Amino acid sequence: MQDAGVVTGVAVAVEGDRIIAVGPQPTLEREHPDSTRVDCHNRVLTPGLVDSHTHAIFGKARFEEQELRASGLDYMEIARRGGGIHSSVRDLRGRGEDELLDLAAPRLARLAASGVTTVEVKSGYGLTPEDELKSLRVIRRLGERLPMRLVPTWLGAHEIPMEFRELPDGRSEYVRLLVSTMLPGVASGMLARFADVFCEPGVFTIEEARTILTAAQSAGLGLKLHADELRPSGGAELAAELGATSADHLAAISESGIRVLAASNTVATLLPGTMLFLGKEKQAPARALIDAGAAVALATDFNPGTSPTTNFPLVMTLGVSQLRMSVAEAVVASTVNGAAALSLADRVGQIAPGYSADLALFDASDVRELPYWYGDRRCIATWARGRACHNSNGETL
Ligand code: NIG
Ligand code: FE
């Protein structure tokens, strides 16, 4: 992660959806005389950024909760009172597939306009078999419609729905519903690449998460885990034990969690925008994780409750200024390691021959400007699989 592999004075040759060469411009021009040229004017060209953690399928915004938190009400307390995730669940259940698609498409376009070309999108605001499948079908249709690459994740275990919380055996009944009804529907429709669980005291326990994820693994899904976000509960350890592709959040990870993750192949995905927006002082121990040898990725956690941002470079700013990462580490975390957090590192996240032609061009002359102009939107253009996603006229395609 110390070396982002920055080179200067080079051109990139693309054929179809692949990068075929990176090298001095005169050489590439000689080798490909008939190709269409895009002049990048000596600006910064990065691999398309990889946002490996979003909850982009939701209905209404939840701006009323921001003031409640500011006045002292905790995130988990808002959820206990039926707000938070429950409020998005009530809202999503009342909306149709087309409507959800129309709401999500411009949000994803805004992510693309910030430099993102690959985005993981979770379900998790449905929490019934029907509403979770509806959300996953929306993700599939968006993936067919948009040039960016979408990776669908089933997060039926985002919360215990209110109607189950009110029953005496509601928790175990909901876990049974997840494993016996929802998961087979997701797997048979091939609607998700990953399964995820919000493992946190007050939401799903370690044992419940283990049951759900083990079943998902047997059904052929890769694993992700919302782990140790607010309080340490052994989530990182569970992710490593199950061979999860990523463990996400980790602001409250324990010392042993850091050691175990560092020794595993599980990517530690950090979401500093969430802690910033929730007004928490604590951030994930990125330095300790990196120094121990963990692969760290950065992502937006784009969602209506805890991280309503579609500005990926802002997350890189937080990586450097709050998590104390170097610029090289933040760039690697947003590209190569983001791809690894989606099991795509052999195809995505690098400007190298054979890799997907996913590129982002920034109005900057030095890569250190990406996290520097914080909150700014300096992405001029993005291409995903060789196709334009967003261009300098401010159009998103
Ligand atoms: O990643 N932590 C759980 N899920 C989301 C928040 C979802 C919500 O509040 O709507 C997160 O922060
Ligand atoms: Fe999340």
Coordinates of C-alpha atoms and ligand atoms in Angstrom, one line a residue:
M1 CA 0.0 0.0 0.0
Q2 CA 3.0 2.3 0.3
D3 CA 3.4 2.6 -3.5
A4 CA 0.5 3.6 -5.7
G5 CA 2.6 3.1 -8.8
V6 CA 2.3 6.7 -10.1
V7 CA 3.9 7.2 -13.5
T8 CA 4.1 10.4 -15.6
G9 CA 4.2 11.1 -19.3
V10 CA 2.4 7.9 -20.3
A11 CA -0.6 7.1 -22.5
V12 CA -3.1 4.3 -22.1
A13 CA -4.3 2.2 -25.0
V14 CA -7.8 0.7 -24.8
E15 CA -9.4 -1.9 -27.1
G16 CA -13.0 -2.7 -26.5
D17 CA -13.5 -3.1 -22.8
R18 CA -9.8 -3.8 -21.9
I19 CA -6.6 -1.9 -21.4
I20 CA -4.1 -3.3 -23.8
A21 CA -1.0 -1.1 -23.2
V22 CA 0.4 1.6 -21.0
G23 CA 3.6 3.4 -22.2
P24 CA 5.1 6.5 -23.7
Q25 CA 2.7 8.3 -25.9
P26 CA 4.9 8.3 -29.1
T27 CA 5.3 4.6 -28.9
L28 CA 1.5 3.9 -28.4
E29 CA 0.7 6.3 -31.2
R30 CA 3.0 4.5 -33.5
E31 CA 1.6 1.1 -32.5
H32 CA -2.1 2.2 -32.8
P33 CA -2.2 4.9 -35.5
D34 CA -5.9 4.6 -36.2
S35 CA -7.2 4.8 -32.7
T36 CA -9.5 7.5 -31.4
R37 CA -7.5 9.8 -29.1
V38 CA -8.7 11.4 -25.8
D39 CA -6.3 14.2 -24.7
C40 CA -5.9 14.1 -20.9
H41 CA -3.9 17.3 -20.9
N42 CA -1.3 16.0 -18.4
R43 CA -3.9 15.6 -15.7
V44 CA -4.3 12.8 -13.3
L45 CA -5.8 9.6 -14.6
T46 CA -6.6 6.9 -12.1
P47 CA -8.1 3.4 -12.3
G48 CA -11.9 3.9 -11.9
L49 CA -12.5 4.2 -8.2
V50 CA -14.1 1.2 -6.5
D51 CA -16.8 1.8 -4.0
S52 CA -17.1 -1.6 -2.3
H53 CA -19.8 -0.7 0.2
T54 CA -23.0 1.1 -0.5
H55 CA -26.7 0.8 0.4
A56 CA -27.9 2.7 -2.6
I57 CA -31.4 1.1 -2.9
F58 CA -33.6 3.2 -0.7
G59 CA -36.6 5.5 -1.0
K60 CA -36.7 8.7 1.0
A61 CA -33.9 10.6 2.6
R62 CA -33.7 10.6 6.5
F63 CA -32.5 14.2 7.1
E64 CA -34.7 14.5 10.3
E65 CA -32.4 12.1 12.1
Q66 CA -29.3 14.4 11.7
E67 CA -30.8 17.0 14.0
L68 CA -32.0 14.3 16.5
R69 CA -28.4 13.1 16.8
A70 CA -27.1 16.6 17.1
S71 CA -29.5 17.1 20.0
G72 CA -28.0 14.1 21.8
L73 CA -30.1 11.1 20.6
D74 CA -27.9 8.2 19.8
Y75 CA -28.0 6.3 16.4
M76 CA -29.0 3.0 18.1
E77 CA -31.6 4.8 20.3
I78 CA -33.2 6.3 17.2
A79 CA -33.4 2.7 15.8
R80 CA -34.9 1.3 19.1
R81 CA -37.7 3.9 18.7
G82 CA -38.5 2.6 15.2
G83 CA -36.5 5.1 13.3
G84 CA -33.2 4.5 11.5
I85 CA -33.1 1.4 9.3
H86 CA -36.8 0.6 10.3
S87 CA -37.9 3.9 8.9
S88 CA -36.2 3.2 5.5
V89 CA -37.7 -0.3 5.6
R90 CA -41.3 1.0 6.0
D91 CA -40.7 3.4 3.2
L92 CA -39.1 0.9 0.7
R93 CA -41.8 -1.7 1.3
G94 CA -44.4 0.8 -0.1
R95 CA -42.5 1.5 -3.3
G96 CA -42.5 -0.4 -6.6
E97 CA -39.5 -1.7 -8.5
D98 CA -39.6 0.9 -11.2
E99 CA -39.8 3.7 -8.7
L100 CA -36.8 2.4 -6.7
L101 CA -34.8 2.1 -10.0
D102 CA -35.6 5.7 -10.9
L103 CA -34.5 6.8 -7.5
A104 CA -31.2 4.9 -7.5
A105 CA -30.1 5.6 -11.0
P106 CA -29.2 9.3 -10.5
R107 CA -27.5 8.5 -7.2
L108 CA -25.2 6.0 -8.9
A109 CA -24.6 8.5 -11.7
R110 CA -23.4 11.0 -9.0
L111 CA -21.0 8.4 -7.7
A112 CA -19.7 7.8 -11.3
A113 CA -19.3 11.6 -11.6
S114 CA -17.0 11.5 -8.6
G115 CA -14.8 8.9 -10.2
V116 CA -16.4 5.6 -9.3
T117 CA -16.8 2.9 -12.0
T118 CA -17.4 -0.2 -9.8
V119 CA -19.9 -0.1 -7.0
E120 CA -21.2 -2.7 -4.6
V121 CA -24.9 -2.2 -3.9
K122 CA -26.6 -3.9 -1.0
S123 CA -30.3 -4.8 -0.4
G124 CA -31.3 -4.5 3.2
Y125 CA -34.2 -2.1 3.5
G126 CA -36.8 -4.7 2.5
L127 CA -36.4 -7.5 5.2
T128 CA -39.2 -9.7 3.7
P129 CA -38.4 -12.3 1.0
E130 CA -40.5 -10.3 -1.5
D131 CA -39.0 -6.9 -0.7
E132 CA -35.4 -8.1 -0.6
L133 CA -35.8 -9.8 -4.0
K134 CA -37.4 -6.6 -5.3
S135 CA -34.3 -4.6 -4.2
L136 CA -31.9 -7.1 -5.7
R137 CA -33.9 -7.1 -9.0
V138 CA -33.5 -3.3 -9.0
I139 CA -29.7 -3.7 -8.7
R140 CA -29.7 -6.2 -11.5
R141 CA -31.7 -3.9 -13.8
L142 CA -29.4 -0.9 -12.9
G143 CA -26.4 -3.1 -13.8
E144 CA -27.9 -3.8 -17.2
R145 CA -28.7 -0.1 -17.8
L146 CA -25.7 1.8 -16.5
P147 CA -22.1 1.6 -17.9
M148 CA -20.6 1.2 -14.4
R149 CA -20.0 -2.3 -12.9
L150 CA -22.5 -3.1 -10.2
V151 CA -21.8 -5.9 -7.6
P152 CA -25.0 -7.0 -5.8
T153 CA -25.0 -8.0 -2.1
W154 CA -27.9 -9.5 -0.2
L155 CA -28.2 -7.8 3.2
G156 CA -31.5 -9.4 4.4
A157 CA -29.7 -9.4 7.9
H158 CA -29.6 -5.7 8.1
E159 CA -31.9 -5.5 11.1
I160 CA -34.5 -7.6 12.9
P161 CA -37.7 -6.2 11.4
M162 CA -40.1 -4.6 13.8
E163 CA -42.8 -7.2 13.3
F164 CA -40.4 -9.9 14.4
R165 CA -39.0 -7.9 17.3
E166 CA -42.5 -7.9 18.8
L167 CA -42.7 -11.7 18.8
P168 CA -41.4 -13.8 21.7
D169 CA -39.2 -16.0 19.5
G170 CA -39.0 -13.3 16.8
R171 CA -35.2 -13.2 16.5
S172 CA -34.7 -16.9 15.8
E173 CA -37.8 -16.9 13.6
Y174 CA -36.3 -14.1 11.5
V175 CA -33.0 -15.9 11.2
R176 CA -34.9 -19.0 10.1
L177 CA -36.7 -17.0 7.5
L178 CA -33.4 -15.6 6.2
V179 CA -31.8 -19.0 5.9
S180 CA -34.7 -21.2 4.8
T181 CA -36.7 -18.9 2.6
M182 CA -34.9 -15.7 1.6
L183 CA -31.4 -17.2 0.9
P184 CA -32.7 -20.0 -1.4
G185 CA -34.7 -17.3 -3.4
V186 CA -31.6 -15.1 -3.7
A187 CA -29.3 -18.0 -4.6
S188 CA -31.7 -19.6 -7.2
G189 CA -32.3 -16.3 -8.9
M190 CA -28.5 -15.6 -8.9
L191 CA -29.4 -12.2 -7.6
A192 CA -26.4 -11.6 -5.4
R193 CA -22.7 -12.2 -5.4
F194 CA -22.2 -11.6 -1.7
A195 CA -24.2 -12.0 1.6
D196 CA -23.7 -9.5 4.4
V197 CA -24.9 -9.2 8.0
F198 CA -25.0 -6.2 10.3
C199 CA -23.3 -7.9 13.3
E200 CA -23.5 -5.5 16.2
P201 CA -24.8 -5.6 19.8
G202 CA -28.5 -4.8 19.5
V203 CA -28.7 -6.1 16.0
F204 CA -27.4 -9.5 15.0
T205 CA -25.2 -11.5 17.4
I206 CA -22.0 -13.3 16.5
E207 CA -23.8 -16.6 16.6
E208 CA -26.7 -15.4 14.4
A209 CA -24.2 -13.9 12.0
R210 CA -22.3 -17.2 11.9
T211 CA -25.5 -19.2 11.1
I212 CA -26.5 -16.8 8.3
L213 CA -23.1 -16.5 6.7
T214 CA -22.3 -20.2 6.9
A215 CA -25.6 -20.9 5.1
A216 CA -24.8 -18.2 2.5
Q217 CA -21.4 -19.7 1.9
S218 CA -22.9 -23.1 1.3
A219 CA -25.3 -21.5 -1.2
G220 CA -22.3 -20.2 -3.2
L221 CA -22.2 -16.6 -2.0
G222 CA -19.1 -14.7 -1.0
L223 CA -19.2 -13.2 2.5
K224 CA -19.0 -9.6 3.8
L225 CA -19.7 -8.5 7.4
H226 CA -20.7 -5.2 9.0
A227 CA -18.3 -5.8 11.9
D228 CA -17.3 -3.9 15.1
E229 CA -18.8 -0.6 13.9
L230 CA -19.9 0.9 17.2
R231 CA -18.8 -1.7 19.9
P232 CA -16.3 -4.5 19.7
S233 CA -18.1 -7.9 19.5
G234 CA -15.7 -10.2 17.7
G235 CA -17.0 -9.4 14.2
A236 CA -13.5 -9.0 12.7
E237 CA -12.5 -12.4 14.2
L238 CA -15.7 -14.0 12.8
A239 CA -15.1 -12.5 9.3
A240 CA -11.5 -13.9 9.3
E241 CA -12.6 -17.3 10.6
L242 CA -15.2 -17.7 7.8
G243 CA -12.8 -16.5 5.1
A244 CA -15.0 -13.5 4.4
T245 CA -14.0 -11.3 1.4
S246 CA -14.2 -8.2 3.6
A247 CA -15.0 -7.0 7.1
D248 CA -16.4 -3.5 7.0
H249 CA -16.6 -0.5 9.4
L250 CA -14.3 -1.7 12.2
A251 CA -14.2 1.6 14.1
A252 CA -14.4 -0.4 17.3
I253 CA -12.2 -3.4 16.3
S254 CA -10.3 -5.0 19.2
E255 CA -6.5 -5.6 19.4
S256 CA -7.1 -9.3 18.7
G257 CA -9.4 -8.4 15.8
I258 CA -6.6 -6.3 14.2
R259 CA -4.1 -9.2 14.6
V260 CA -6.5 -11.8 13.2
L261 CA -7.5 -9.7 10.2
A262 CA -3.9 -8.8 9.4
A263 CA -3.1 -12.5 9.3
S264 CA -6.1 -13.3 7.0
N265 CA -7.0 -12.6 3.4
T266 CA -10.1 -10.6 4.5
V267 CA -10.0 -7.0 3.4
A268 CA -10.6 -4.4 6.1
T269 CA -13.0 -1.9 4.5
L270 CA -13.1 1.4 6.4
L271 CA -15.9 3.9 6.0
P272 CA -14.7 7.2 7.6
G273 CA -17.7 9.2 6.2
T274 CA -20.0 7.2 8.4
M275 CA -18.2 8.1 11.7
L276 CA -17.9 11.7 10.5
F277 CA -21.6 12.0 9.6
L278 CA -22.7 10.3 12.9
G279 CA -20.6 12.8 14.8
K280 CA -18.5 10.1 16.4
E281 CA -15.0 11.0 17.5
K282 CA -13.8 7.5 17.0
Q283 CA -12.5 6.4 13.6
A284 CA -11.2 2.9 12.6
P285 CA -7.6 2.3 13.5
A286 CA -6.3 2.4 9.9
R287 CA -2.7 2.9 10.9
A288 CA -2.7 -0.1 13.3
L289 CA -4.4 -2.3 10.6
I290 CA -2.0 -1.3 7.8
D291 CA 1.1 -1.5 10.0
A292 CA 0.0 -5.0 11.1
G293 CA -0.2 -6.0 7.5
A294 CA -4.0 -5.9 6.8
A295 CA -5.3 -4.9 3.3
V296 CA -7.3 -1.8 3.9
A297 CA -10.0 -0.5 1.5
L298 CA -12.0 2.8 1.7
A299 CA -15.6 3.1 0.7
T300 CA -18.5 5.6 1.0
D301 CA -21.1 3.4 2.8
F302 CA -23.5 5.6 0.8
N303 CA -26.9 5.2 2.6
P304 CA -29.7 7.5 3.8
G305 CA -29.0 7.1 7.5
T306 CA -25.3 7.3 8.3
S307 CA -23.5 8.3 5.1
P308 CA -25.5 10.2 2.5
T309 CA -22.6 11.1 0.3
T310 CA -21.8 10.2 -3.3
N311 CA -18.4 12.0 -3.2
F312 CA -15.8 9.3 -3.2
P313 CA -12.7 11.6 -3.2
L314 CA -14.1 13.1 0.0
V315 CA -13.7 9.7 1.6
M316 CA -10.1 9.7 0.4
T317 CA -9.7 13.1 2.2
L318 CA -11.0 11.5 5.4
G319 CA -8.7 8.6 4.8
V320 CA -5.7 10.9 4.9
S321 CA -6.9 13.6 7.4
Q322 CA -8.8 11.4 9.9
L323 CA -7.4 7.9 9.4
R324 CA -3.8 9.2 8.9
M325 CA -3.2 7.2 5.7
S326 CA -0.6 8.4 3.2
V327 CA -2.0 9.5 -0.2
A328 CA -0.5 6.3 -1.8
E329 CA -2.4 4.2 0.8
A330 CA -5.6 6.1 0.2
V331 CA -5.3 5.6 -3.6
V332 CA -4.5 1.9 -3.2
A333 CA -7.4 1.5 -0.7
S334 CA -9.8 3.1 -3.3
T335 CA -8.7 1.1 -6.2
V336 CA -6.7 -2.2 -5.9
N337 CA -8.0 -3.0 -2.4
G338 CA -11.5 -1.9 -3.2
A339 CA -11.4 -4.4 -6.1
A340 CA -10.0 -7.1 -3.7
A341 CA -12.9 -6.4 -1.3
L342 CA -15.2 -7.5 -4.2
S343 CA -13.0 -10.4 -5.4
L344 CA -12.3 -8.5 -8.6
A345 CA -8.6 -7.7 -8.1
D346 CA -7.6 -9.7 -11.1
R347 CA -9.7 -7.5 -13.5
V348 CA -10.4 -4.2 -11.8
G349 CA -8.6 -1.4 -9.9
Q350 CA -5.4 -1.1 -11.9
I351 CA -4.3 0.6 -15.1
A352 CA -2.5 -2.3 -16.6
P353 CA -2.7 -4.5 -19.7
G354 CA -5.5 -7.0 -19.4
Y355 CA -7.4 -5.0 -16.8
S356 CA -10.9 -3.6 -17.5
A357 CA -10.8 -0.2 -19.2
D358 CA -12.1 1.5 -16.1
L359 CA -10.6 5.0 -15.8
A360 CA -11.2 8.3 -14.0
L361 CA -9.7 11.6 -15.1
F362 CA -9.3 14.4 -12.5
D363 CA -8.7 18.1 -12.8
A364 CA -5.4 17.9 -11.0
S365 CA -1.8 17.8 -11.9
D366 CA -0.6 15.8 -8.9
V367 CA -2.3 12.7 -7.4
R368 CA -2.0 14.4 -3.9
E369 CA -4.6 16.9 -5.1
L370 CA -7.3 14.2 -5.0
P371 CA -7.7 14.2 -1.2
Y372 CA -6.5 17.8 -0.9
W373 CA -9.4 19.7 -2.5
Y374 CA -11.8 18.4 0.0
G375 CA -15.5 18.2 -0.8
D376 CA -14.7 19.5 -4.3
R377 CA -15.8 17.6 -7.4
R378 CA -12.8 17.5 -9.7
C379 CA -13.6 14.4 -11.7
I380 CA -13.7 15.4 -15.4
A381 CA -14.6 12.0 -16.9
T382 CA -15.0 8.4 -16.1
W383 CA -15.0 5.3 -18.4
A384 CA -16.2 1.9 -17.4
R385 CA -15.3 -1.1 -19.5
G386 CA -14.2 1.3 -22.2
R387 CA -17.6 3.1 -22.3
A388 CA -18.0 6.7 -21.1
C389 CA -19.9 7.0 -17.8
H390 CA -19.5 10.7 -17.2
N391 CA -17.9 13.5 -19.1
S392 CA -16.5 17.0 -18.6
N393 CA -19.7 18.7 -19.7
G394 CA -21.2 17.6 -16.5
E395 CA -23.3 15.0 -18.3
T396 CA -23.7 11.6 -16.7
L397 CA -24.4 8.9 -19.2
Ligands
NIG1 O1 -23.5 0.8 7.1 N1 -24.5 -0.2 9.9 C1 -25.5 -0.6 9.3 N2 -26.0 -0.1 8.1 C2 -25.7 1.1 7.5 C3 -26.6 2.2 8.1 C4 -27.9 2.0 7.6 C5 -28.9 3.0 8.0 O2 -28.8 3.7 9.0 O3 -29.9 3.1 7.2 C6 -24.3 1.5 7.7 O4 -23.9 2.5 8.4
FE2 FE -23.0 -0.3 5.6

